[in-house]
Amino acid sequence: MNRLRCKKKDKSKVSIEIDSQPISINPLKTLDYNGKLICNTLYEPLKHGVNCKIISNDCLNEYTIEIFQDYFESKITANNFVQAILLHLNKQYKSPYIKDFLQIKNAILYLMGEKDINTLGIAIISKYSFRIELERTCSYFLNILESPFLIPINGQNKPINNGPYTISDISNKEINLIRNKNYFINDVSNVKNINFLLNNNIKESVDLYKNHYLDITCHTQFHHEFLHLDCYDDFERLNSNLFFYLDIRNKVVFDLLSKDGTQLSIPESLKRILKPISSYIGERNISKETSLSIRLDEFNPVKIIYCDYYPNDLIIEHLMHLLDSIGIEVEVTSIKDFNEFRSIDTKKYDICLKLFVPHYEHYSSIIMTLLWDVKSNDKRKQIINALRRDNTLELSRIMNRTDHTIPIFKGDSIFLKDCDIIGYNLNEYGYLSVRNLRYKE
């Protein structure tokens, strides 16, 4: 085995790097990547064959969920999950995931105040089983049922810590977890503690890893200068649905950058970090480059804003060169803190660089994330009908842009991981499972 560092002596703890503190570690509300990542270790969704049995009846548009009675010492019941769904559908709760449950029978009419809560297609069958009835067939509703934001809640509307780890303590620099003694699978892991450690300096990550301060580096900011380390077994590269896109509020600039053949290319230094994309769904054929015809007197300086995390700075620098090459002056605002960035009304700027990861494990989540920015009823119907038919070819053509956004890149998950760590399972949607986390003996 070709190791970047020597074997670790203390195998009771795994230290994982994060590039910013999570905004929230409530799985019912968190949207930021690190918040979701940490929630994945603390809370566990329904999973067919692991903690429940999910039976679909396509003829009746129904799903029956039977929770295994030995799961979490039988303390989690059907009511805990049903109450979580009802909380998401409570307008006063302001759940960011409310739209994902609109497939449930009468959910839209309930939210409009035209139907009572008792008419919703949700029914508790027994202490450990419940049924969901949908308005119509939905091929991806199983993915919503198994999503990381459908977590059982207690009587105070708080998520139940049913995952393999629980919080020990939190500081400005780290979040410490210990193994959850109530978790229903505990004999497979020899990792008693997980520490999420904050590191703001991306170029220190490799040294911190080599010196055993980190056991797994950040998934989303592996610097291109360290790609030569791919010859080591510690190096991991996974497919990811981390989308980079431009939110453009200046119509002239939007028309300019959305023309086929004029899309933003990948900076040379990032060609092994990012992948160019021409649509949010799949790929589509792009016509040859067209000549640009603009009137420079239509432009004041174009105002650009972005959050200064790697590789955003290099992407913006590349965008500035592109606009400068056609004579467009720019003003750039860089925000260091992600919390501050979230509080800014970015619609006041001409261009904002943004990122997102789908909420659940199906491409429909990408569509639901972006559908708010499609104002045309005809186009919305076209998108929804194509989704219902599972017509990804048509969706790749329709979803090449929305009213204000243009997809530009997707980024892989690249990181270093101790060669002896197994059971650290990160998928392309950013969902992390540490159920079976352990070190090799």
PDB file of N, CA and C in Angstrom, residues 257-328:
ATOM      1  N   LEU A 257     -24.087  35.719 -21.774  1.00  0.00           N
ATOM      2  CA  LEU A 257     -23.407  34.536 -21.244  1.00  0.00           C
ATOM      3  C   LEU A 257     -24.188  33.244 -21.457  1.00  0.00           C
ATOM      4  N   SER A 258     -25.455  33.352 -21.813  1.00  0.00           N
ATOM      5  CA  SER A 258     -26.254  32.133 -22.013  1.00  0.00           C
ATOM      6  C   SER A 258     -26.288  31.683 -23.468  1.00  0.00           C
ATOM      7  N   LYS A 259     -25.646  32.425 -24.352  1.00  0.00           N
ATOM      8  CA  LYS A 259     -25.597  32.002 -25.758  1.00  0.00           C
ATOM      9  C   LYS A 259     -24.742  30.756 -25.906  1.00  0.00           C
ATOM     10  N   ASP A 260     -25.194  29.828 -26.734  1.00  0.00           N
ATOM     11  CA  ASP A 260     -24.387  28.646 -27.012  1.00  0.00           C
ATOM     12  C   ASP A 260     -23.035  29.064 -27.571  1.00  0.00           C
ATOM     13  N   GLY A 261     -21.989  28.455 -27.027  1.00  0.00           N
ATOM     14  CA  GLY A 261     -20.649  28.754 -27.510  1.00  0.00           C
ATOM     15  C   GLY A 261     -19.977  29.886 -26.760  1.00  0.00           C
ATOM     16  N   THR A 262     -20.710  30.572 -25.887  1.00  0.00           N
ATOM     17  CA  THR A 262     -20.092  31.660 -25.129  1.00  0.00           C
ATOM     18  C   THR A 262     -20.089  31.362 -23.632  1.00  0.00           C
ATOM     19  N   GLN A 263     -20.407  30.100 -23.265  1.00  0.00           N
ATOM     20  CA  GLN A 263     -20.415  29.756 -21.852  1.00  0.00           C
ATOM     21  C   GLN A 263     -19.029  29.914 -21.249  1.00  0.00           C
ATOM     22  N   LEU A 264     -19.012  30.131 -19.946  1.00  0.00           N
ATOM     23  CA  LEU A 264     -17.753  30.295 -19.234  1.00  0.00           C
ATOM     24  C   LEU A 264     -16.971  28.992 -19.270  1.00  0.00           C
ATOM     25  N   SER A 265     -15.728  29.072 -19.700  1.00  0.00           N
ATOM     26  CA  SER A 265     -14.879  27.881 -19.743  1.00  0.00           C
ATOM     27  C   SER A 265     -14.209  27.679 -18.378  1.00  0.00           C
ATOM     28  N   ILE A 266     -13.630  26.501 -18.185  1.00  0.00           N
ATOM     29  CA  ILE A 266     -12.970  26.201 -16.916  1.00  0.00           C
ATOM     30  C   ILE A 266     -11.568  26.808 -16.919  1.00  0.00           C
ATOM     31  N   PRO A 267     -11.193  27.519 -15.856  1.00  0.00           N
ATOM     32  CA  PRO A 267      -9.820  28.001 -15.750  1.00  0.00           C
ATOM     33  C   PRO A 267      -8.833  26.839 -15.864  1.00  0.00           C
ATOM     34  N   GLU A 268      -7.715  27.068 -16.485  1.00  0.00           N
ATOM     35  CA  GLU A 268      -6.737  26.009 -16.740  1.00  0.00           C
ATOM     36  C   GLU A 268      -6.353  25.271 -15.459  1.00  0.00           C
ATOM     37  N   SER A 269      -6.187  26.015 -14.362  1.00  0.00           N
ATOM     38  CA  SER A 269      -5.745  25.409 -13.108  1.00  0.00           C
ATOM     39  C   SER A 269      -6.801  24.489 -12.490  1.00  0.00           C
ATOM     40  N   LEU A 270      -8.069  24.616 -12.927  1.00  0.00           N
ATOM     41  CA  LEU A 270      -9.159  23.851 -12.311  1.00  0.00           C
ATOM     42  C   LEU A 270      -9.688  22.732 -13.194  1.00  0.00           C
ATOM     43  N   LYS A 271      -9.003  22.437 -14.290  1.00  0.00           N
ATOM     44  CA  LYS A 271      -9.532  21.459 -15.237  1.00  0.00           C
ATOM     45  C   LYS A 271      -9.575  20.043 -14.683  1.00  0.00           C
ATOM     46  N   ARG A 272      -8.813  19.771 -13.615  1.00  0.00           N
ATOM     47  CA  ARG A 272      -8.886  18.452 -12.976  1.00  0.00           C
ATOM     48  C   ARG A 272      -9.724  18.494 -11.700  1.00  0.00           C
ATOM     49  N   ILE A 273     -10.331  19.655 -11.432  1.00  0.00           N
ATOM     50  CA  ILE A 273     -11.171  19.831 -10.246  1.00  0.00           C
ATOM     51  C   ILE A 273     -12.643  19.913 -10.639  1.00  0.00           C
ATOM     52  N   LEU A 274     -12.927  20.638 -11.739  1.00  0.00           N
ATOM     53  CA  LEU A 274     -14.294  20.905 -12.162  1.00  0.00           C
ATOM     54  C   LEU A 274     -14.603  20.254 -13.503  1.00  0.00           C
ATOM     55  N   LYS A 275     -15.899  20.048 -13.754  1.00  0.00           N
ATOM     56  CA  LYS A 275     -16.362  19.550 -15.050  1.00  0.00           C
ATOM     57  C   LYS A 275     -17.315  20.580 -15.646  1.00  0.00           C
ATOM     58  N   PRO A 276     -17.151  20.920 -16.941  1.00  0.00           N
ATOM     59  CA  PRO A 276     -18.099  21.865 -17.555  1.00  0.00           C
ATOM     60  C   PRO A 276     -19.452  21.196 -17.771  1.00  0.00           C
ATOM     61  N   ILE A 277     -20.532  21.928 -17.586  1.00  0.00           N
ATOM     62  CA  ILE A 277     -21.864  21.396 -17.851  1.00  0.00           C
ATOM     63  C   ILE A 277     -22.648  22.395 -18.692  1.00  0.00           C
ATOM     64  N   SER A 278     -23.528  21.873 -19.515  1.00  0.00           N
ATOM     65  CA  SER A 278     -24.343  22.728 -20.386  1.00  0.00           C
ATOM     66  C   SER A 278     -25.815  22.679 -20.012  1.00  0.00           C
ATOM     67  N   SER A 279     -26.141  21.872 -18.974  1.00  0.00           N
ATOM     68  CA  SER A 279     -27.521  21.762 -18.513  1.00  0.00           C
ATOM     69  C   SER A 279     -27.494  21.270 -17.073  1.00  0.00           C
ATOM     70  N   TYR A 280     -28.549  21.597 -16.325  1.00  0.00           N
ATOM     71  CA  TYR A 280     -28.654  21.084 -14.962  1.00  0.00           C
ATOM     72  C   TYR A 280     -28.959  19.585 -14.956  1.00  0.00           C
ATOM     73  N   ILE A 281     -29.576  19.093 -16.022  1.00  0.00           N
ATOM     74  CA  ILE A 281     -29.924  17.672 -16.130  1.00  0.00           C
ATOM     75  C   ILE A 281     -29.218  17.092 -17.346  1.00  0.00           C
ATOM     76  N   GLY A 282     -28.334  16.121 -17.115  1.00  0.00           N
ATOM     77  CA  GLY A 282     -27.654  15.481 -18.241  1.00  0.00           C
ATOM     78  C   GLY A 282     -26.809  16.453 -19.038  1.00  0.00           C
ATOM     79  N   GLU A 283     -26.620  16.149 -20.303  1.00  0.00           N
ATOM     80  CA  GLU A 283     -25.864  16.995 -21.216  1.00  0.00           C
ATOM     81  C   GLU A 283     -26.687  17.231 -22.477  1.00  0.00           C
ATOM     82  N   ARG A 284     -26.362  18.288 -23.183  1.00  0.00           N
ATOM     83  CA  ARG A 284     -27.071  18.583 -24.422  1.00  0.00           C
ATOM     84  C   ARG A 284     -26.058  19.018 -25.465  1.00  0.00           C
ATOM     85  N   ASN A 285     -26.466  18.925 -26.726  1.00  0.00           N
ATOM     86  CA  ASN A 285     -25.604  19.370 -27.812  1.00  0.00           C
ATOM     87  C   ASN A 285     -25.555  20.891 -27.845  1.00  0.00           C
ATOM     88  N   ILE A 286     -24.349  21.429 -28.054  1.00  0.00           N
ATOM     89  CA  ILE A 286     -24.160  22.877 -28.099  1.00  0.00           C
ATOM     90  C   ILE A 286     -23.716  23.258 -29.497  1.00  0.00           C
ATOM     91  N   SER A 287     -24.352  24.269 -30.052  1.00  0.00           N
ATOM     92  CA  SER A 287     -23.969  24.720 -31.385  1.00  0.00           C
ATOM     93  C   SER A 287     -22.626  25.424 -31.338  1.00  0.00           C
ATOM     94  N   LYS A 288     -22.064  25.649 -32.483  1.00  0.00           N
ATOM     95  CA  LYS A 288     -20.756  26.296 -32.553  1.00  0.00           C
ATOM     96  C   LYS A 288     -20.839  27.719 -32.010  1.00  0.00           C
ATOM     97  N   GLU A 289     -19.673  28.215 -31.622  1.00  0.00           N
ATOM     98  CA  GLU A 289     -19.611  29.538 -31.010  1.00  0.00           C
ATOM     99  C   GLU A 289     -20.184  30.599 -31.935  1.00  0.00           C
ATOM    100  N   THR A 290     -20.974  31.464 -31.384  1.00  0.00           N
ATOM    101  CA  THR A 290     -21.562  32.559 -32.151  1.00  0.00           C
ATOM    102  C   THR A 290     -20.798  33.843 -31.881  1.00  0.00           C
ATOM    103  N   SER A 291     -20.814  34.740 -32.834  1.00  0.00           N
ATOM    104  CA  SER A 291     -20.150  36.027 -32.637  1.00  0.00           C
ATOM    105  C   SER A 291     -20.981  36.875 -31.690  1.00  0.00           C
ATOM    106  N   LEU A 292     -20.294  37.641 -30.866  1.00  0.00           N
ATOM    107  CA  LEU A 292     -20.973  38.466 -29.884  1.00  0.00           C
ATOM    108  C   LEU A 292     -21.238  39.843 -30.462  1.00  0.00           C
ATOM    109  N   SER A 293     -22.453  40.299 -30.301  1.00  0.00           N
ATOM    110  CA  SER A 293     -22.818  41.634 -30.766  1.00  0.00           C
ATOM    111  C   SER A 293     -23.426  42.390 -29.596  1.00  0.00           C
ATOM    112  N   ILE A 294     -22.639  43.292 -29.010  1.00  0.00           N
ATOM    113  CA  ILE A 294     -23.115  44.067 -27.875  1.00  0.00           C
ATOM    114  C   ILE A 294     -22.788  45.533 -28.065  1.00  0.00           C
ATOM    115  N   ARG A 295     -23.560  46.333 -27.369  1.00  0.00           N
ATOM    116  CA  ARG A 295     -23.281  47.778 -27.355  1.00  0.00           C
ATOM    117  C   ARG A 295     -22.709  48.103 -25.987  1.00  0.00           C
ATOM    118  N   LEU A 296     -21.451  48.540 -25.976  1.00  0.00           N
ATOM    119  CA  LEU A 296     -20.799  48.802 -24.696  1.00  0.00           C
ATOM    120  C   LEU A 296     -21.430  49.964 -23.955  1.00  0.00           C
ATOM    121  N   ASP A 297     -22.141  50.840 -24.666  1.00  0.00           N
ATOM    122  CA  ASP A 297     -22.776  51.959 -23.968  1.00  0.00           C
ATOM    123  C   ASP A 297     -23.992  51.493 -23.157  1.00  0.00           C
ATOM    124  N   GLU A 298     -24.381  50.224 -23.311  1.00  0.00           N
ATOM    125  CA  GLU A 298     -25.481  49.685 -22.497  1.00  0.00           C
ATOM    126  C   GLU A 298     -25.016  49.316 -21.094  1.00  0.00           C
ATOM    127  N   PHE A 299     -23.700  49.293 -20.865  1.00  0.00           N
ATOM    128  CA  PHE A 299     -23.156  48.782 -19.619  1.00  0.00           C
ATOM    129  C   PHE A 299     -22.621  49.884 -18.719  1.00  0.00           C
ATOM    130  N   ASN A 300     -23.080  49.870 -17.471  1.00  0.00           N
ATOM    131  CA  ASN A 300     -22.320  50.450 -16.387  1.00  0.00           C
ATOM    132  C   ASN A 300     -21.379  49.346 -15.945  1.00  0.00           C
ATOM    133  N   PRO A 301     -20.485  49.603 -15.002  1.00  0.00           N
ATOM    134  CA  PRO A 301     -19.677  48.484 -14.508  1.00  0.00           C
ATOM    135  C   PRO A 301     -20.588  47.364 -14.005  1.00  0.00           C
ATOM    136  N   VAL A 302     -20.308  46.137 -14.419  1.00  0.00           N
ATOM    137  CA  VAL A 302     -21.089  44.976 -14.004  1.00  0.00           C
ATOM    138  C   VAL A 302     -20.666  44.585 -12.590  1.00  0.00           C
ATOM    139  N   LYS A 303     -21.640  44.520 -11.682  1.00  0.00           N
ATOM    140  CA  LYS A 303     -21.348  44.235 -10.278  1.00  0.00           C
ATOM    141  C   LYS A 303     -21.464  42.729 -10.023  1.00  0.00           C
ATOM    142  N   ILE A 304     -20.378  42.150  -9.497  1.00  0.00           N
ATOM    143  CA  ILE A 304     -20.301  40.714  -9.233  1.00  0.00           C
ATOM    144  C   ILE A 304     -20.091  40.501  -7.740  1.00  0.00           C
ATOM    145  N   ILE A 305     -20.766  39.503  -7.185  1.00  0.00           N
ATOM    146  CA  ILE A 305     -20.575  39.145  -5.775  1.00  0.00           C
ATOM    147  C   ILE A 305     -20.404  37.634  -5.661  1.00  0.00           C
ATOM    148  N   TYR A 306     -19.572  37.220  -4.716  1.00  0.00           N
ATOM    149  CA  TYR A 306     -19.388  35.784  -4.476  1.00  0.00           C
ATOM    150  C   TYR A 306     -18.862  35.580  -3.062  1.00  0.00           C
ATOM    151  N   CYS A 307     -18.986  34.364  -2.568  1.00  0.00           N
ATOM    152  CA  CYS A 307     -18.445  33.982  -1.270  1.00  0.00           C
ATOM    153  C   CYS A 307     -17.046  33.408  -1.493  1.00  0.00           C
ATOM    154  N   ASP A 308     -16.074  33.923  -0.777  1.00  0.00           N
ATOM    155  CA  ASP A 308     -14.672  33.647  -1.078  1.00  0.00           C
ATOM    156  C   ASP A 308     -14.193  32.321  -0.495  1.00  0.00           C
ATOM    157  N   TYR A 309     -14.707  31.238  -1.052  1.00  0.00           N
ATOM    158  CA  TYR A 309     -14.208  29.903  -0.755  1.00  0.00           C
ATOM    159  C   TYR A 309     -13.636  29.318  -2.046  1.00  0.00           C
ATOM    160  N   TYR A 310     -12.569  28.543  -1.895  1.00  0.00           N
ATOM    161  CA  TYR A 310     -11.965  27.894  -3.049  1.00  0.00           C
ATOM    162  C   TYR A 310     -12.965  26.914  -3.667  1.00  0.00           C
ATOM    163  N   PRO A 311     -13.079  26.858  -5.025  1.00  0.00           N
ATOM    164  CA  PRO A 311     -12.306  27.598  -6.018  1.00  0.00           C
ATOM    165  C   PRO A 311     -13.042  28.824  -6.581  1.00  0.00           C
ATOM    166  N   ASN A 312     -13.981  29.379  -5.790  1.00  0.00           N
ATOM    167  CA  ASN A 312     -14.795  30.484  -6.295  1.00  0.00           C
ATOM    168  C   ASN A 312     -13.958  31.665  -6.771  1.00  0.00           C
ATOM    169  N   ASP A 313     -12.875  31.948  -6.044  1.00  0.00           N
ATOM    170  CA  ASP A 313     -12.047  33.093  -6.424  1.00  0.00           C
ATOM    171  C   ASP A 313     -11.455  32.928  -7.818  1.00  0.00           C
ATOM    172  N   LEU A 314     -11.045  31.691  -8.149  1.00  0.00           N
ATOM    173  CA  LEU A 314     -10.453  31.453  -9.468  1.00  0.00           C
ATOM    174  C   LEU A 314     -11.513  31.490 -10.571  1.00  0.00           C
ATOM    175  N   ILE A 315     -12.718  31.048 -10.252  1.00  0.00           N
ATOM    176  CA  ILE A 315     -13.810  31.108 -11.227  1.00  0.00           C
ATOM    177  C   ILE A 315     -14.157  32.566 -11.533  1.00  0.00           C
ATOM    178  N   ILE A 316     -14.267  33.377 -10.491  1.00  0.00           N
ATOM    179  CA  ILE A 316     -14.601  34.796 -10.686  1.00  0.00           C
ATOM    180  C   ILE A 316     -13.492  35.519 -11.436  1.00  0.00           C
ATOM    181  N   GLU A 317     -12.251  35.195 -11.125  1.00  0.00           N
ATOM    182  CA  GLU A 317     -11.130  35.802 -11.848  1.00  0.00           C
ATOM    183  C   GLU A 317     -11.215  35.485 -13.341  1.00  0.00           C
ATOM    184  N   HIS A 318     -11.592  34.252 -13.650  1.00  0.00           N
ATOM    185  CA  HIS A 318     -11.733  33.834 -15.049  1.00  0.00           C
ATOM    186  C   HIS A 318     -12.896  34.573 -15.718  1.00  0.00           C
ATOM    187  N   LEU A 319     -14.001  34.733 -14.984  1.00  0.00           N
ATOM    188  CA  LEU A 319     -15.156  35.467 -15.505  1.00  0.00           C
ATOM    189  C   LEU A 319     -14.798  36.931 -15.762  1.00  0.00           C
ATOM    190  N   MET A 320     -14.023  37.528 -14.877  1.00  0.00           N
ATOM    191  CA  MET A 320     -13.592  38.919 -15.058  1.00  0.00           C
ATOM    192  C   MET A 320     -12.783  39.075 -16.336  1.00  0.00           C
ATOM    193  N   HIS A 321     -11.901  38.116 -16.598  1.00  0.00           N
ATOM    194  CA  HIS A 321     -11.081  38.177 -17.825  1.00  0.00           C
ATOM    195  C   HIS A 321     -11.959  38.068 -19.068  1.00  0.00           C
ATOM    196  N   LEU A 322     -12.984  37.189 -19.000  1.00  0.00           N
ATOM    197  CA  LEU A 322     -13.881  37.032 -20.134  1.00  0.00           C
ATOM    198  C   LEU A 322     -14.614  38.339 -20.429  1.00  0.00           C
ATOM    199  N   LEU A 323     -15.174  38.960 -19.392  1.00  0.00           N
ATOM    200  CA  LEU A 323     -15.913  40.214 -19.594  1.00  0.00           C
ATOM    201  C   LEU A 323     -14.981  41.334 -20.020  1.00  0.00           C
ATOM    202  N   ASP A 324     -13.780  41.349 -19.451  1.00  0.00           N
ATOM    203  CA  ASP A 324     -12.811  42.385 -19.820  1.00  0.00           C
ATOM    204  C   ASP A 324     -12.389  42.257 -21.287  1.00  0.00           C
ATOM    205  N   SER A 325     -12.327  40.994 -21.763  1.00  0.00           N
ATOM    206  CA  SER A 325     -11.885  40.775 -23.150  1.00  0.00           C
ATOM    207  C   SER A 325     -12.848  41.344 -24.178  1.00  0.00           C
ATOM    208  N   ILE A 326     -14.115  41.557 -23.759  1.00  0.00           N
ATOM    209  CA  ILE A 326     -15.085  42.162 -24.685  1.00  0.00           C
ATOM    210  C   ILE A 326     -15.438  43.591 -24.250  1.00  0.00           C
ATOM    211  N   GLY A 327     -14.568  44.145 -23.378  1.00  0.00           N
ATOM    212  CA  GLY A 327     -14.678  45.561 -23.055  1.00  0.00           C
ATOM    213  C   GLY A 327     -15.664  45.921 -21.966  1.00  0.00           C
ATOM    214  N   ILE A 328     -16.052  44.931 -21.128  1.00  0.00           N
ATOM    215  CA  ILE A 328     -17.019  45.208 -20.060  1.00  0.00           C
ATOM    216  C   ILE A 328     -16.270  45.373 -18.733  1.00  0.00           C
TER     217      ILE A 328
END
